Protein backbone atom coordinates (compact mmCIF):
# COMPACT_ATOMS: atom_id res chain seq x y z
CA UNK A 1 0.00 0.00 0.00
CA UNK A 2 0.95 3.58 -0.37
CA UNK A 3 2.15 5.63 2.52
CA UNK A 4 1.34 9.27 3.15
CA UNK A 5 4.49 10.54 1.45
CA UNK A 6 3.81 8.51 -1.72
CA UNK A 7 0.25 9.83 -1.91
CA UNK A 8 1.53 13.38 -1.45
CA UNK A 9 4.01 12.95 -4.32
CA UNK A 10 1.32 11.51 -6.60
CA UNK A 11 -1.00 14.38 -5.72
CA UNK A 12 1.70 16.95 -6.48
CA UNK A 13 2.43 15.31 -9.85
CA UNK A 14 -1.27 15.28 -10.78
CA UNK A 15 -1.63 18.95 -9.82
CA UNK A 16 1.47 19.83 -11.86
CA UNK A 17 0.09 18.04 -14.93
CA UNK A 18 -3.28 19.78 -14.62
CA UNK A 19 -1.62 23.17 -14.13
CA UNK A 20 0.65 22.58 -17.13
CA UNK A 21 -2.41 22.19 -19.34
CA UNK A 22 -4.80 24.70 -17.78
CA UNK A 23 -2.31 27.10 -16.18
CA UNK A 24 -1.84 29.49 -19.12
CA UNK A 25 -5.58 29.68 -19.72
CA UNK A 26 -6.26 30.34 -16.03
CA UNK A 27 -3.58 33.04 -15.93
CA UNK A 28 -4.95 34.68 -19.09
CA UNK A 29 -8.48 34.71 -17.69
CA UNK A 30 -7.26 36.12 -14.39
CA UNK A 31 -5.42 38.88 -16.26
CA UNK A 32 -8.53 39.76 -18.28
CA UNK A 33 -10.62 39.87 -15.12
CA UNK A 34 -8.09 42.11 -13.39
CA UNK A 35 -8.03 44.52 -16.36
CA UNK A 36 -11.83 44.68 -16.45
CA UNK A 37 -12.00 45.28 -12.70
CA UNK A 38 -9.36 48.02 -12.94
CA UNK A 39 -11.19 49.73 -15.82
CA UNK A 40 -14.50 49.64 -13.97
CA UNK A 41 -12.92 51.04 -10.80
CA UNK A 42 -11.31 53.85 -12.83
CA UNK A 43 -14.66 54.63 -14.51
CA UNK A 44 -16.43 54.77 -11.14
CA UNK A 45 -13.74 57.07 -9.75
CA UNK A 46 -14.00 59.39 -12.77
CA UNK A 47 -17.80 59.48 -12.49
CA UNK A 48 -17.51 60.29 -8.77
CA UNK A 49 -15.06 63.11 -9.50
CA UNK A 50 -17.27 64.43 -12.28
CA UNK A 51 -20.29 64.42 -9.97
CA UNK A 52 -18.31 66.25 -7.28
CA UNK A 53 -17.15 68.99 -9.66
CA UNK A 54 -20.47 69.40 -11.48
CA UNK A 55 -22.32 72.63 -10.90
CA UNK A 56 -25.41 72.40 -8.74
CA UNK A 57 -28.77 72.76 -10.50
CA UNK A 58 -29.92 76.31 -11.12
CA UNK A 59 -32.99 77.54 -9.31
CA UNK A 60 -35.11 79.79 -11.49
CA UNK A 61 -37.44 82.04 -9.52
CA UNK A 62 -41.01 82.08 -10.72
CA UNK A 63 -44.58 82.40 -9.60
CA UNK A 64 -45.94 80.18 -6.90
CA UNK A 65 -49.33 78.53 -7.01
CA UNK A 66 -51.58 79.76 -4.19
CA UNK A 67 -53.07 77.27 -1.77
CA UNK A 68 -56.45 76.09 -3.12
CA UNK A 69 -58.09 76.26 0.29
CA UNK A 70 -57.33 79.97 0.50
CA UNK A 71 -58.53 80.73 -3.04
CA UNK A 72 -61.41 78.50 -4.19
CA UNK A 73 -62.24 78.47 -7.91
CA UNK A 74 -64.76 81.10 -8.96
CA UNK A 75 -66.21 79.26 -11.98
CA UNK A 76 -68.48 77.02 -9.91
CA UNK A 77 -66.31 73.89 -10.07
CA UNK A 78 -65.05 72.10 -7.03
CA UNK A 79 -61.39 71.88 -6.20
Tab-separated table of N, CA, C and O in Angstrom:
chain	number	residue	atom	x	y	z
A	1	UNK	N	0.837	-1.186	0.000
A	1	UNK	CA	0.000	0.000	0.000
A	1	UNK	C	0.875	1.241	0.000
A	1	UNK	O	2.048	1.189	0.318
A	2	UNK	N	0.225	2.319	-0.322
A	2	UNK	CA	0.945	3.582	-0.370
A	2	UNK	C	0.953	4.232	1.004
A	2	UNK	O	-0.025	4.187	1.739
A	3	UNK	N	2.057	4.860	1.292
A	3	UNK	CA	2.153	5.631	2.516
A	3	UNK	C	1.727	7.073	2.245
A	3	UNK	O	1.394	7.467	1.119
A	4	UNK	N	1.761	7.875	3.261
A	4	UNK	CA	1.342	9.266	3.149
A	4	UNK	C	2.271	10.053	2.221
A	4	UNK	O	1.804	10.868	1.413
A	5	UNK	N	3.549	9.803	2.296
A	5	UNK	CA	4.494	10.541	1.454
A	5	UNK	C	4.319	10.178	-0.018
A	5	UNK	O	4.417	11.042	-0.896
A	6	UNK	N	4.026	8.898	-0.337
A	6	UNK	CA	3.810	8.510	-1.722
A	6	UNK	C	2.547	9.147	-2.287
A	6	UNK	O	2.513	9.613	-3.424
A	7	UNK	N	1.493	9.193	-1.480
A	7	UNK	CA	0.252	9.828	-1.912
A	7	UNK	C	0.461	11.329	-2.137
A	7	UNK	O	-0.083	11.895	-3.097
A	8	UNK	N	1.250	11.959	-1.289
A	8	UNK	CA	1.530	13.384	-1.454
A	8	UNK	C	2.286	13.640	-2.750
A	8	UNK	O	1.985	14.588	-3.486
A	9	UNK	N	3.248	12.785	-3.080
A	9	UNK	CA	4.013	12.945	-4.319
A	9	UNK	C	3.115	12.748	-5.532
A	9	UNK	O	3.176	13.515	-6.501
A	10	UNK	N	2.244	11.748	-5.486
A	10	UNK	CA	1.316	11.506	-6.597
A	10	UNK	C	0.373	12.698	-6.769
A	10	UNK	O	0.117	13.152	-7.895
A	11	UNK	N	-0.111	13.227	-5.672
A	11	UNK	CA	-1.001	14.376	-5.722
A	11	UNK	C	-0.298	15.596	-6.321
A	11	UNK	O	-0.869	16.308	-7.160
A	12	UNK	N	0.929	15.828	-5.944
A	12	UNK	CA	1.704	16.954	-6.477
A	12	UNK	C	1.924	16.783	-7.978
A	12	UNK	O	1.816	17.732	-8.743
A	13	UNK	N	2.224	15.558	-8.421
A	13	UNK	CA	2.435	15.307	-9.847
A	13	UNK	C	1.143	15.543	-10.631
A	13	UNK	O	1.162	16.159	-11.711
A	14	UNK	N	0.017	15.094	-10.105
A	14	UNK	CA	-1.269	15.283	-10.783
A	14	UNK	C	-1.595	16.775	-10.880
A	14	UNK	O	-2.023	17.265	-11.939
A	15	UNK	N	-1.369	17.505	-9.805
A	15	UNK	CA	-1.629	18.952	-9.819
A	15	UNK	C	-0.716	19.641	-10.825
A	15	UNK	O	-1.143	20.528	-11.571
A	16	UNK	N	0.531	19.236	-10.901
A	16	UNK	CA	1.474	19.829	-11.860
A	16	UNK	C	1.044	19.562	-13.295
A	16	UNK	O	1.136	20.439	-14.158
A	17	UNK	N	0.547	18.368	-13.570
A	17	UNK	CA	0.094	18.041	-14.926
A	17	UNK	C	-1.135	18.877	-15.293
A	17	UNK	O	-1.225	19.423	-16.399
A	18	UNK	N	-2.071	18.993	-14.363
A	18	UNK	CA	-3.282	19.782	-14.624
A	18	UNK	C	-2.919	21.248	-14.821
A	18	UNK	O	-3.424	21.917	-15.732
A	19	UNK	N	-2.026	21.770	-13.999
A	19	UNK	CA	-1.621	23.167	-14.134
A	19	UNK	C	-0.841	23.414	-15.419
A	19	UNK	O	-0.921	24.495	-15.998
A	20	UNK	N	-0.099	22.419	-15.891
A	20	UNK	CA	0.646	22.579	-17.130
A	20	UNK	C	-0.304	22.748	-18.313
A	20	UNK	O	-0.017	23.487	-19.243
A	21	UNK	N	-1.439	22.086	-18.254
A	21	UNK	CA	-2.409	22.190	-19.341
A	21	UNK	C	-3.302	23.421	-19.189
A	21	UNK	O	-3.557	24.136	-20.148
A	22	UNK	N	-3.813	23.633	-18.004
A	22	UNK	CA	-4.798	24.697	-17.783
A	22	UNK	C	-4.187	25.981	-17.215
A	22	UNK	O	-4.865	26.988	-17.141
A	23	UNK	N	-2.946	25.945	-16.814
A	23	UNK	CA	-2.309	27.102	-16.183
A	23	UNK	C	-2.308	28.361	-17.033
A	23	UNK	O	-2.735	29.424	-16.566
A	24	UNK	N	-1.852	28.283	-18.291
A	24	UNK	CA	-1.843	29.493	-19.121
A	24	UNK	C	-3.246	30.078	-19.340
A	24	UNK	O	-3.429	31.281	-19.325
A	25	UNK	N	-4.207	29.205	-19.528
A	25	UNK	CA	-5.581	29.678	-19.717
A	25	UNK	C	-6.100	30.350	-18.451
A	25	UNK	O	-6.745	31.408	-18.516
A	26	UNK	N	-5.827	29.745	-17.296
A	26	UNK	CA	-6.257	30.345	-16.032
A	26	UNK	C	-5.577	31.693	-15.803
A	26	UNK	O	-6.216	32.657	-15.363
A	27	UNK	N	-4.297	31.784	-16.105
A	27	UNK	CA	-3.577	33.039	-15.930
A	27	UNK	C	-4.118	34.109	-16.884
A	27	UNK	O	-4.273	35.274	-16.499
A	28	UNK	N	-4.412	33.736	-18.107
A	28	UNK	CA	-4.954	34.676	-19.094
A	28	UNK	C	-6.321	35.195	-18.637
A	28	UNK	O	-6.599	36.401	-18.686
A	29	UNK	N	-7.163	34.302	-18.169
A	29	UNK	CA	-8.483	34.714	-17.693
A	29	UNK	C	-8.383	35.594	-16.448
A	29	UNK	O	-9.153	36.546	-16.298
A	30	UNK	N	-7.451	35.279	-15.574
A	30	UNK	CA	-7.264	36.117	-14.386
A	30	UNK	C	-6.775	37.505	-14.786
A	30	UNK	O	-7.212	38.515	-14.220
A	31	UNK	N	-5.899	37.586	-15.776
A	31	UNK	CA	-5.424	38.882	-16.260
A	31	UNK	C	-6.542	39.700	-16.880
A	31	UNK	O	-6.643	40.907	-16.656
A	32	UNK	N	-7.388	39.059	-17.676
A	32	UNK	CA	-8.528	39.758	-18.278
A	32	UNK	C	-9.466	40.283	-17.197
A	32	UNK	O	-9.939	41.421	-17.271
A	33	UNK	N	-9.731	39.453	-16.207
A	33	UNK	CA	-10.619	39.869	-15.120
A	33	UNK	C	-10.037	41.048	-14.353
A	33	UNK	O	-10.753	41.984	-13.993
A	34	UNK	N	-8.733	41.004	-14.116
A	34	UNK	CA	-8.086	42.107	-13.393
A	34	UNK	C	-8.152	43.397	-14.201
A	34	UNK	O	-8.396	44.470	-13.651
A	35	UNK	N	-7.951	43.314	-15.515
A	35	UNK	CA	-8.032	44.519	-16.362
A	35	UNK	C	-9.447	45.088	-16.372
A	35	UNK	O	-9.645	46.301	-16.296
A	36	UNK	N	-10.447	44.220	-16.454
A	36	UNK	CA	-11.830	44.684	-16.448
A	36	UNK	C	-12.158	45.341	-15.117
A	36	UNK	O	-12.777	46.416	-15.074
A	37	UNK	N	-11.752	44.719	-14.022
A	37	UNK	CA	-11.998	45.282	-12.700
A	37	UNK	C	-11.324	46.637	-12.551
A	37	UNK	O	-11.923	47.594	-12.037
A	38	UNK	N	-10.101	46.755	-13.024
A	38	UNK	CA	-9.359	48.015	-12.940
A	38	UNK	C	-10.042	49.102	-13.763
A	38	UNK	O	-10.173	50.250	-13.323
A	39	UNK	N	-10.511	48.755	-14.967
A	39	UNK	CA	-11.189	49.729	-15.821
A	39	UNK	C	-12.504	50.197	-15.199
A	39	UNK	O	-12.828	51.391	-15.232
A	40	UNK	N	-13.237	49.272	-14.610
A	40	UNK	CA	-14.499	49.644	-13.966
A	40	UNK	C	-14.261	50.525	-12.747
A	40	UNK	O	-14.996	51.476	-12.504
A	41	UNK	N	-13.239	50.213	-11.969
A	41	UNK	CA	-12.919	51.043	-10.801
A	41	UNK	C	-12.507	52.442	-11.238
A	41	UNK	O	-12.905	53.440	-10.620
A	42	UNK	N	-11.728	52.539	-12.315
A	42	UNK	CA	-11.314	53.846	-12.832
A	42	UNK	C	-12.532	54.632	-13.318
A	42	UNK	O	-12.660	55.829	-13.069
A	43	UNK	N	-13.461	53.963	-14.011
A	43	UNK	CA	-14.663	54.634	-14.509
A	43	UNK	C	-15.532	55.134	-13.361
A	43	UNK	O	-16.074	56.243	-13.417
A	44	UNK	N	-15.650	54.338	-12.309
A	44	UNK	CA	-16.430	54.766	-11.145
A	44	UNK	C	-15.784	55.971	-10.478
A	44	UNK	O	-16.467	56.902	-10.062
A	45	UNK	N	-14.454	55.955	-10.376
A	45	UNK	CA	-13.743	57.069	-9.752
A	45	UNK	C	-13.908	58.339	-10.576
A	45	UNK	O	-14.150	59.416	-10.031
A	46	UNK	N	-13.814	58.229	-11.912
A	46	UNK	CA	-14.002	59.392	-12.771
A	46	UNK	C	-15.430	59.924	-12.677
A	46	UNK	O	-15.641	61.135	-12.659
A	47	UNK	N	-16.416	59.038	-12.613
A	47	UNK	CA	-17.804	59.475	-12.487
A	47	UNK	C	-18.017	60.184	-11.151
A	47	UNK	O	-18.726	61.193	-11.086
A	48	UNK	N	-17.401	59.667	-10.101
A	48	UNK	CA	-17.508	60.294	-8.771
A	48	UNK	C	-16.886	61.687	-8.790
A	48	UNK	O	-17.458	62.638	-8.270
A	49	UNK	N	-15.709	61.811	-9.411
A	49	UNK	CA	-15.059	63.114	-9.498
A	49	UNK	C	-15.877	64.078	-10.342
A	49	UNK	O	-15.992	65.259	-10.017
A	50	UNK	N	-16.461	63.591	-11.413
A	50	UNK	CA	-17.272	64.434	-12.284
A	50	UNK	C	-18.520	64.908	-11.543
A	50	UNK	O	-18.924	66.054	-11.667
A	51	UNK	N	-19.127	64.033	-10.757
A	51	UNK	CA	-20.291	64.415	-9.970
A	51	UNK	C	-19.931	65.456	-8.922
A	51	UNK	O	-20.699	66.360	-8.642
A	52	UNK	N	-18.729	65.325	-8.339
A	52	UNK	CA	-18.312	66.246	-7.283
A	52	UNK	C	-18.008	67.632	-7.850
A	52	UNK	O	-18.232	68.642	-7.176
A	53	UNK	N	-17.504	67.696	-9.080
A	53	UNK	CA	-17.153	68.990	-9.659
A	53	UNK	C	-18.279	69.597	-10.484
A	53	UNK	O	-18.154	70.722	-10.944
A	54	UNK	N	-19.357	68.884	-10.682
A	54	UNK	CA	-20.471	69.396	-11.476
A	54	UNK	C	-21.138	70.558	-10.740
A	54	UNK	O	-21.186	70.601	-9.512
A	55	UNK	N	-21.635	71.493	-11.508
A	55	UNK	CA	-22.318	72.631	-10.900
A	55	UNK	C	-23.674	72.186	-10.381
A	55	UNK	O	-24.339	71.340	-10.992
A	56	UNK	N	-24.098	72.778	-9.272
A	56	UNK	CA	-25.413	72.398	-8.739
A	56	UNK	C	-26.518	72.906	-9.678
A	56	UNK	O	-26.299	73.820	-10.466
A	57	UNK	N	-27.690	72.321	-9.615
A	57	UNK	CA	-28.772	72.757	-10.498
A	57	UNK	C	-29.165	74.207	-10.215
A	57	UNK	O	-29.140	74.656	-9.071
A	58	UNK	N	-29.502	74.916	-11.272
A	58	UNK	CA	-29.916	76.308	-11.123
A	58	UNK	C	-31.350	76.361	-10.641
A	58	UNK	O	-32.198	75.589	-11.088
A	59	UNK	N	-31.631	77.308	-9.768
A	59	UNK	CA	-32.991	77.537	-9.314
A	59	UNK	C	-33.482	78.794	-10.015
A	59	UNK	O	-32.895	79.863	-9.886
A	60	UNK	N	-34.554	78.651	-10.759
A	60	UNK	CA	-35.108	79.786	-11.493
A	60	UNK	C	-36.323	80.276	-10.729
A	60	UNK	O	-37.295	79.535	-10.551
A	61	UNK	N	-36.276	81.536	-10.255
A	61	UNK	CA	-37.435	82.045	-9.517
A	61	UNK	C	-38.633	82.210	-10.452
A	61	UNK	O	-38.489	82.525	-11.623
A	62	UNK	N	-39.787	81.953	-9.926
A	62	UNK	CA	-41.006	82.075	-10.719
A	62	UNK	C	-42.191	82.301	-9.810
A	62	UNK	O	-42.060	82.533	-8.607
A	63	UNK	N	-43.368	82.217	-10.383
A	63	UNK	CA	-44.579	82.404	-9.596
A	63	UNK	C	-44.880	81.142	-8.805
A	63	UNK	O	-44.573	80.050	-9.225
A	64	UNK	N	-45.510	81.325	-7.685
A	64	UNK	CA	-45.936	80.175	-6.895
A	64	UNK	C	-47.440	80.016	-7.038
A	64	UNK	O	-48.170	80.984	-7.257
A	65	UNK	N	-47.905	78.808	-6.917
A	65	UNK	CA	-49.334	78.527	-7.015
A	65	UNK	C	-49.935	78.718	-5.630
A	65	UNK	O	-49.463	78.120	-4.654
A	66	UNK	N	-50.983	79.549	-5.515
A	66	UNK	CA	-51.576	79.757	-4.187
A	66	UNK	C	-52.259	78.489	-3.690
A	66	UNK	O	-52.653	77.627	-4.471
A	67	UNK	N	-52.408	78.398	-2.398
A	67	UNK	CA	-53.071	77.267	-1.769
A	67	UNK	C	-54.526	77.265	-2.182
A	67	UNK	O	-55.211	78.286	-2.107
A	68	UNK	N	-55.071	76.153	-2.628
A	68	UNK	CA	-56.454	76.087	-3.121
A	68	UNK	C	-57.465	76.359	-2.023
A	68	UNK	O	-58.545	76.857	-2.286
A	69	UNK	N	-57.145	76.022	-0.798
A	69	UNK	CA	-58.086	76.258	0.287
A	69	UNK	C	-58.265	77.753	0.528
A	69	UNK	O	-59.343	78.208	0.890
A	70	UNK	N	-57.242	78.527	0.296
A	70	UNK	CA	-57.326	79.969	0.501
A	70	UNK	C	-58.058	80.649	-0.654
A	70	UNK	O	-58.718	81.658	-0.461
A	71	UNK	N	-57.934	80.119	-1.860
A	71	UNK	CA	-58.528	80.733	-3.045
A	71	UNK	C	-59.335	79.700	-3.817
A	71	UNK	O	-58.840	79.105	-4.764
A	72	UNK	N	-60.601	79.486	-3.449
A	72	UNK	CA	-61.406	78.499	-4.186
A	72	UNK	C	-61.699	78.998	-5.602
A	72	UNK	O	-61.693	80.195	-5.862
A	73	UNK	N	-61.935	78.066	-6.534
A	73	UNK	CA	-62.237	78.468	-7.905
A	73	UNK	C	-63.524	79.268	-7.964
A	73	UNK	O	-64.475	79.023	-7.203
A	74	UNK	N	-63.583	80.234	-8.865
A	74	UNK	CA	-64.757	81.103	-8.964
A	74	UNK	C	-65.690	80.698	-10.095
A	74	UNK	O	-66.707	81.323	-10.296
A	75	UNK	N	-65.380	79.646	-10.844
A	75	UNK	CA	-66.211	79.262	-11.980
A	75	UNK	C	-67.263	78.225	-11.606
A	75	UNK	O	-67.909	77.663	-12.462
A	76	UNK	N	-67.450	77.950	-10.340
A	76	UNK	CA	-68.476	77.024	-9.906
A	76	UNK	C	-68.025	75.579	-9.808
A	76	UNK	O	-68.784	74.729	-9.384
A	77	UNK	N	-66.793	75.258	-10.189
A	77	UNK	CA	-66.308	73.890	-10.071
A	77	UNK	C	-65.739	73.672	-8.687
A	77	UNK	O	-65.410	74.607	-7.970
A	78	UNK	N	-65.627	72.418	-8.339
A	78	UNK	CA	-65.050	72.097	-7.031
A	78	UNK	C	-63.582	71.806	-7.177
A	78	UNK	O	-63.122	71.261	-8.163
A	79	UNK	N	-62.839	72.106	-6.170
A	79	UNK	CA	-61.391	71.877	-6.203
A	79	UNK	C	-61.045	70.497	-5.785
A	79	UNK	O	-61.649	69.787	-5.120
